[in-house]
Short mmCIF file of C-alpha atoms in Angstrom, two decimals:
data_model
loop_
_atom_site.label_atom_id
_atom_site.label_comp_id
_atom_site.label_asym_id
_atom_site.label_seq_id
_atom_site.Cartn_x
_atom_site.Cartn_y
_atom_site.Cartn_z
CA MET Z 22 -20.52 -18.97 2.63
CA VAL Z 23 -19.56 -15.29 2.52
CA SER Z 24 -18.33 -14.12 -0.88
CA ALA Z 25 -14.88 -12.57 -1.07
CA ALA Z 26 -14.99 -8.78 -1.21
CA ILE Z 27 -12.53 -8.98 -4.12
CA SER Z 28 -11.84 -12.06 -6.22
CA VAL Z 29 -9.15 -11.87 -8.90
CA GLU Z 30 -8.76 -15.11 -10.86
CA HIS Z 31 -5.89 -15.61 -13.32
CA VAL Z 32 -6.21 -12.05 -14.57
CA SER Z 33 -3.96 -10.78 -17.36
CA LYS Z 34 -4.02 -7.57 -19.37
CA ARG Z 35 -2.17 -7.05 -22.63
CA PHE Z 36 -1.63 -3.84 -24.54
CA GLN Z 37 -0.44 -5.06 -27.95
CA SER Z 38 2.82 -6.86 -27.15
CA VAL Z 39 3.08 -5.55 -23.57
CA ARG Z 40 1.70 -7.75 -20.77
CA ALA Z 41 0.91 -5.17 -18.09
CA VAL Z 42 -0.69 -7.71 -15.73
CA ASP Z 43 0.38 -11.34 -15.91
CA ASP Z 44 -1.81 -14.15 -14.50
CA VAL Z 45 -2.63 -12.50 -11.15
CA THR Z 46 -4.79 -14.38 -8.64
CA PHE Z 47 -5.79 -13.29 -5.14
CA HIS Z 48 -8.87 -13.04 -2.91
CA VAL Z 49 -9.64 -10.40 -0.28
CA GLN Z 50 -12.03 -11.31 2.51
CA PRO Z 51 -14.45 -8.75 4.01
CA GLY Z 52 -13.02 -6.67 6.84
CA THR Z 53 -9.44 -6.76 5.54
CA ILE Z 54 -7.08 -3.88 4.75
CA VAL Z 55 -4.80 -4.79 1.84
CA ALA Z 56 -1.94 -2.72 0.44
CA LEU Z 57 -1.16 -3.34 -3.23
CA LEU Z 58 2.47 -2.29 -3.64
CA GLY Z 59 5.10 -2.32 -6.34
CA PRO Z 60 7.65 -0.20 -8.20
CA ASN Z 61 6.54 2.21 -10.93
CA GLY Z 62 5.27 0.25 -13.92
CA ALA Z 63 4.45 -2.83 -11.83
CA GLY Z 64 0.84 -2.93 -13.08
CA LYS Z 65 -0.92 -1.59 -9.97
CA THR Z 66 -3.02 1.04 -11.74
CA THR Z 67 -3.95 -1.37 -14.54
CA LEU Z 68 -5.03 -3.98 -12.00
CA ILE Z 69 -7.06 -1.41 -10.02
CA SER Z 70 -8.75 -0.34 -13.25
CA MET Z 71 -9.89 -3.93 -13.89
CA ILE Z 72 -11.05 -4.41 -10.30
CA LEU Z 73 -13.22 -1.29 -10.67
CA GLY Z 74 -14.59 -2.39 -14.04
CA LEU Z 75 -13.03 0.57 -15.86
CA SER Z 76 -11.26 -1.85 -18.18
CA ARG Z 77 -11.72 -5.54 -18.94
CA PRO Z 78 -9.10 -8.25 -18.49
CA THR Z 79 -7.61 -9.83 -21.58
CA GLU Z 80 -7.80 -13.10 -19.67
CA GLY Z 81 -9.31 -14.15 -16.34
CA ALA Z 82 -12.11 -12.65 -14.27
CA VAL Z 83 -12.72 -10.18 -11.43
CA HIS Z 84 -15.66 -10.30 -9.01
CA LEU Z 85 -16.70 -7.99 -6.17
CA PHE Z 86 -18.88 -9.72 -3.58
CA GLY Z 87 -19.56 -12.43 -6.15
CA HIS Z 88 -20.61 -10.04 -8.94
CA PRO Z 89 -18.79 -8.60 -11.96
CA PRO Z 90 -17.46 -5.12 -11.14
CA ARG Z 91 -19.98 -3.37 -13.40
CA HIS Z 92 -22.98 -5.12 -11.86
CA PRO Z 93 -25.23 -2.75 -9.84
CA ALA Z 94 -25.01 -5.05 -6.81
CA ALA Z 95 -21.23 -4.56 -6.81
CA ARG Z 96 -21.26 -0.85 -7.61
CA GLU Z 97 -23.63 0.11 -4.79
CA ARG Z 98 -21.21 -1.40 -2.25
CA LEU Z 99 -18.12 0.29 -3.70
CA GLY Z 100 -16.38 3.55 -2.82
CA VAL Z 101 -13.50 4.76 -4.98
CA MET Z 102 -10.74 7.32 -4.60
CA LEU Z 103 -8.58 7.51 -7.73
CA GLN Z 104 -5.25 9.27 -8.09
CA HIS Z 105 -6.28 11.67 -10.86
CA VAL Z 106 -9.74 13.26 -10.64
CA THR Z 107 -11.17 16.39 -12.28
CA LEU Z 108 -13.70 18.23 -10.13
CA PRO Z 109 -16.60 20.15 -11.74
CA GLN Z 110 -16.53 23.94 -12.07
CA ASN Z 111 -18.75 26.34 -10.09
CA VAL Z 112 -19.86 23.71 -7.55
CA LYS Z 113 -19.44 24.17 -3.81
CA VAL Z 114 -18.02 21.44 -1.61
CA LYS Z 115 -21.33 20.86 0.22
CA GLU Z 116 -23.23 20.74 -3.10
CA LEU Z 117 -20.86 18.13 -4.50
CA VAL Z 118 -21.17 16.02 -1.37
CA GLU Z 119 -24.99 16.19 -1.51
CA TRP Z 120 -24.93 15.29 -5.22
CA PHE Z 121 -22.86 12.18 -4.55
CA ARG Z 122 -25.11 11.22 -1.62
CA SER Z 123 -28.10 11.31 -3.99
CA PHE Z 124 -26.71 8.33 -5.92
CA TYR Z 125 -27.20 5.95 -2.99
CA ARG Z 126 -30.12 4.48 -1.07
CA GLU Z 127 -28.53 4.73 2.40
CA PRO Z 128 -25.85 7.41 2.23
CA VAL Z 129 -23.75 8.74 5.09
CA SER Z 130 -25.04 12.12 6.32
CA ALA Z 131 -23.37 15.17 4.79
CA PRO Z 132 -22.21 16.65 8.14
CA HIS Z 133 -20.60 13.33 9.07
CA LEU Z 134 -18.81 13.08 5.70
CA LEU Z 135 -17.46 16.63 5.99
CA ARG Z 136 -16.36 15.99 9.58
CA MET Z 137 -14.60 12.67 8.78
CA ALA Z 138 -12.76 14.30 5.88
CA GLY Z 139 -11.86 17.34 7.99
CA ILE Z 140 -13.42 19.82 5.57
CA GLU Z 141 -16.41 21.24 7.48
CA HIS Z 142 -14.85 24.72 7.26
CA LEU Z 143 -14.63 24.38 3.47
CA ALA Z 144 -18.28 23.49 2.85
CA ASP Z 145 -19.13 26.79 1.09
CA ARG Z 146 -15.95 26.98 -0.99
CA GLU Z 147 -15.90 26.04 -4.68
CA ALA Z 148 -14.36 22.59 -5.04
CA VAL Z 149 -11.95 23.63 -7.81
CA LYS Z 150 -10.52 26.38 -5.58
CA LEU Z 151 -9.34 23.94 -2.92
CA SER Z 152 -5.65 23.16 -2.53
CA GLY Z 153 -4.34 19.79 -3.72
CA GLY Z 154 -4.50 18.28 -0.25
CA GLU Z 155 -7.98 19.72 0.39
CA GLN Z 156 -9.22 18.26 -2.88
CA ARG Z 157 -7.93 14.84 -1.83
CA ARG Z 158 -9.86 15.13 1.44
CA LEU Z 159 -12.98 16.08 -0.52
CA GLN Z 160 -12.49 13.03 -2.72
CA PHE Z 161 -12.27 10.95 0.45
CA ALA Z 162 -15.67 12.29 1.55
CA LEU Z 163 -17.15 11.50 -1.87
CA ALA Z 164 -15.73 7.95 -1.76
CA MET Z 165 -17.47 7.36 1.60
CA ALA Z 166 -20.77 8.97 0.58
CA GLY Z 167 -22.58 5.70 -0.15
CA ASN Z 168 -21.48 4.02 3.10
CA PRO Z 169 -19.51 1.46 1.06
CA SER Z 170 -18.59 -2.06 2.11
CA LEU Z 171 -15.47 -1.89 -0.08
CA LEU Z 172 -13.12 1.08 -0.53
CA VAL Z 173 -10.54 1.14 -3.32
CA MET Z 174 -8.00 3.94 -3.06
CA ASP Z 175 -5.17 4.70 -5.48
CA GLU Z 176 -2.43 6.84 -3.84
CA PRO Z 177 -4.99 8.49 -1.51
CA THR Z 178 -2.59 10.84 0.32
CA THR Z 179 -0.95 12.38 -2.76
CA GLY Z 180 -0.73 16.14 -2.24
CA MET Z 181 -1.38 16.01 1.52
CA ASP Z 182 1.04 17.40 4.08
CA VAL Z 183 2.20 15.28 7.01
CA GLU Z 184 -0.49 16.49 9.42
CA SER Z 185 -3.26 15.98 6.85
CA ARG Z 186 -1.99 12.47 6.06
CA ARG Z 187 -2.04 11.56 9.75
CA ALA Z 188 -5.60 12.85 10.18
CA PHE Z 189 -6.69 11.09 6.97
CA TRP Z 190 -5.43 7.69 8.14
CA ASN Z 191 -7.00 8.10 11.57
CA SER Z 192 -10.39 8.83 9.98
CA LEU Z 193 -10.04 6.03 7.47
CA ARG Z 194 -9.04 3.45 10.10
CA ASN Z 195 -12.08 4.34 12.18
CA PHE Z 196 -14.42 4.22 9.18
CA VAL Z 197 -13.09 0.83 8.01
CA HIS Z 198 -12.89 -0.90 11.39
CA ASP Z 199 -16.17 0.42 12.80
CA GLY Z 200 -18.16 -1.00 9.91
CA GLY Z 201 -16.13 -4.15 9.19
CA ARG Z 202 -15.35 -2.70 5.77
CA THR Z 203 -12.72 -3.79 3.27
CA LEU Z 204 -9.97 -1.50 1.96
CA LEU Z 205 -7.66 -2.01 -1.01
CA LEU Z 206 -5.08 0.73 -1.39
CA THR Z 207 -1.97 1.60 -3.33
CA THR Z 208 0.65 3.97 -1.97
CA HIS Z 209 4.27 4.94 -2.47
CA HIS Z 210 4.46 5.84 1.23
CA LEU Z 211 5.48 2.42 2.52
CA GLU Z 212 5.39 3.55 6.14
CA GLU Z 213 1.67 4.26 5.62
CA ALA Z 214 1.06 0.78 4.28
CA GLU Z 215 2.97 -0.68 7.22
CA SER Z 216 0.87 1.25 9.74
CA VAL Z 217 -2.58 0.35 8.33
CA ALA Z 218 -2.43 -2.85 6.25
CA ASP Z 219 -3.30 -6.35 7.45
CA ARG Z 220 -1.89 -7.81 4.25
CA VAL Z 221 0.51 -6.79 1.50
CA ILE Z 222 0.44 -7.89 -2.14
CA LEU Z 223 3.67 -7.00 -3.93
CA LEU Z 224 3.66 -6.66 -7.73
CA LYS Z 225 6.57 -6.43 -10.11
CA GLN Z 226 6.30 -6.36 -13.90
CA GLY Z 227 2.67 -7.41 -13.70
CA ARG Z 228 3.22 -10.46 -11.50
CA VAL Z 229 2.61 -11.13 -7.81
CA ILE Z 230 6.02 -11.77 -6.25
CA ALA Z 231 4.90 -11.74 -2.60
CA ASP Z 232 1.57 -11.94 -0.75
CA GLY Z 233 0.98 -12.17 2.97
CA SER Z 234 0.87 -10.41 6.31
CA LEU Z 235 3.50 -7.81 7.15
CA ALA Z 236 5.35 -10.43 9.19
CA ASP Z 237 5.15 -12.91 6.27
CA ILE Z 238 6.51 -10.36 3.80
CA LYS Z 239 9.40 -9.40 6.07
CA ALA Z 240 10.23 -13.07 6.72
CA GLN Z 241 10.09 -13.87 3.01
CA ALA Z 242 12.58 -11.10 2.32
CA GLY Z 243 15.01 -12.80 4.71
CA ASN Z 244 16.12 -9.44 5.98
CA ARG Z 245 17.42 -9.05 9.50
CA PHE Z 246 19.39 -6.17 10.93
CA VAL Z 247 22.12 -6.08 13.54
CA SER Z 248 22.56 -2.61 15.02
CA PHE Z 249 25.21 -1.47 17.48
CA VAL Z 250 27.34 1.45 18.57
CA ALA Z 251 30.92 1.24 17.30
CA GLY Z 252 33.64 2.30 19.72
CA PRO Z 253 36.72 4.27 18.68
CA ARG Z 254 38.72 1.08 18.03
CA CYS Z 255 36.09 -0.42 15.70
CA THR Z 256 36.93 0.31 12.06
CA LYS Z 257 34.88 0.18 8.89
CA GLU Z 258 37.33 -2.39 7.54
CA GLN Z 259 36.61 -4.71 10.48
CA ILE Z 260 32.87 -4.33 9.98
CA ALA Z 261 33.09 -4.96 6.23
CA ALA Z 262 35.05 -8.16 6.92
CA LEU Z 263 32.25 -9.68 9.05
CA PRO Z 264 30.53 -12.75 7.52
CA HIS Z 265 27.12 -12.69 5.81
CA VAL Z 266 26.96 -8.90 5.55
CA ARG Z 267 24.66 -7.72 2.74
CA ASP Z 268 24.82 -4.01 3.44
CA VAL Z 269 26.12 -1.59 6.08
CA ARG Z 270 24.70 1.81 7.01
CA TYR Z 271 26.49 4.32 9.22
CA SER Z 272 25.01 7.20 11.22
CA GLY Z 273 27.86 8.65 13.23
CA ARG Z 274 29.02 5.80 15.48
CA HIS Z 275 25.73 3.90 15.02
CA VAL Z 276 26.06 0.93 12.66
CA ARG Z 277 23.24 -1.03 10.99
CA ILE Z 278 24.15 -4.28 9.23
CA GLN Z 279 21.74 -6.04 6.88
CA THR Z 280 22.14 -9.82 6.98
CA ASP Z 281 20.25 -13.10 6.64
CA ARG Z 282 22.29 -14.66 9.48
CA PRO Z 283 22.36 -12.27 12.45
CA ASP Z 284 23.59 -14.91 14.90
CA ASP Z 285 26.73 -15.46 12.81
CA VAL Z 286 27.35 -11.71 12.62
CA LEU Z 287 27.03 -11.31 16.39
CA ARG Z 288 29.26 -14.33 17.03
CA ALA Z 289 31.94 -12.90 14.75
CA ILE Z 290 31.81 -9.51 16.47
CA ILE Z 291 32.35 -11.18 19.85
CA LEU Z 292 35.03 -13.67 18.71
CA ARG Z 293 36.97 -10.95 16.90
CA ASP Z 294 36.68 -8.69 19.95
CA LEU Z 295 35.36 -5.69 18.02
CA ASP Z 296 34.92 -2.51 20.02
CA ALA Z 297 31.11 -2.47 19.92
CA SER Z 298 28.17 -2.15 22.34
CA SER Z 299 24.38 -1.67 22.60
CA PHE Z 300 23.45 -4.52 20.24
CA GLU Z 301 19.98 -4.90 18.76
CA VAL Z 302 18.58 -7.44 16.27
CA SER Z 303 15.47 -6.46 14.30
CA GLN Z 304 13.50 -7.51 11.26
CA GLY Z 305 13.52 -4.08 9.67
CA ALA Z 306 10.73 -2.08 8.07
CA LEU Z 307 8.42 -2.90 5.18
CA GLU Z 308 10.55 -0.65 2.98
CA ASP Z 309 13.57 -2.91 3.62
CA ALA Z 310 11.55 -5.98 2.62
CA PHE Z 311 10.18 -4.17 -0.45
CA VAL Z 312 13.68 -3.37 -1.70
CA ALA Z 313 15.00 -6.85 -0.91
CA LEU Z 314 12.15 -8.71 -2.64
CA THR Z 315 12.13 -6.59 -5.77
CA ASP Z 316 15.92 -6.91 -6.05
CA LEU Z 317 15.71 -10.66 -5.39
CA ASP Z 318 13.07 -11.05 -8.10
CA ARG Z 319 15.31 -9.17 -10.55
CA GLY Z 320 18.23 -11.44 -9.65
CA LEU Z 321 16.15 -14.56 -10.27
CA GLU Z 322 15.04 -13.22 -13.66
CA GLU Z 323 18.60 -12.43 -14.67
CA GLY Z 324 19.71 -15.90 -13.56
CA SER Z 325 16.96 -17.54 -15.61
CA ALA Z 326 17.96 -15.46 -18.66
CA ARG Z 327 21.58 -16.60 -18.31
CA ARG Z 328 20.49 -20.23 -18.16
#
């Protein structure tokens, strides 16, 4: 039986009276891309720290390929790209890459690392003199240096412009899929998570509130959208009076209604003879599900408190 790339079993982390991570359990199989998402303060960074062995759980256990995170057998298969990294002074990019390669038995070649990260032209520049986005691409090369089976990346595209982010994800997808590697990432760019992840784990206040494929997460949110073009005789008052409307967004004459019962909304539009055309029903984006699930979780907590 193949060991899970990441195994998190009933993990909690307390800082005095604060429970930053609260009884989290999940398993990530090899070859999977998982996005760990959540609002600020959800516990993502704390959980990543425990997965990497940088801190120990107060309760529960973490294993990478069946080993504790600090075990050499786990570390040699791990590549890491953290959000905040200090690069050494007076060291060129190519020297830093070669230094990291020296830590591993079967490293990726230096030219290939520089090419994948898109920094061949920066090889002779001092690492600390790179721009923020260039430093992130260098960190990407360093994370891949050991030809890892598992990559853990915390906000990997911070500081990158749009073009650099696109190139980064293209390189990363190829690296992960070509070698059947596993990727766990956190990001505030939800459209990035939607474009690369096979699975989403959503945290809030240290707890897992949703876990599944993109389709599962969207279905769990219960969000559907009815979009149409409103004619001159269709008023905002008529739209607001439609049944089962959670939210309405306007962009000129284009209307987007959030609802959990799109059939009822469409039926009402037809029966009430609203001046509308070009209808479309969709499930929405990951960002819509993210907002809906975190708001739903807050509502459930408030309801429990009232009881």
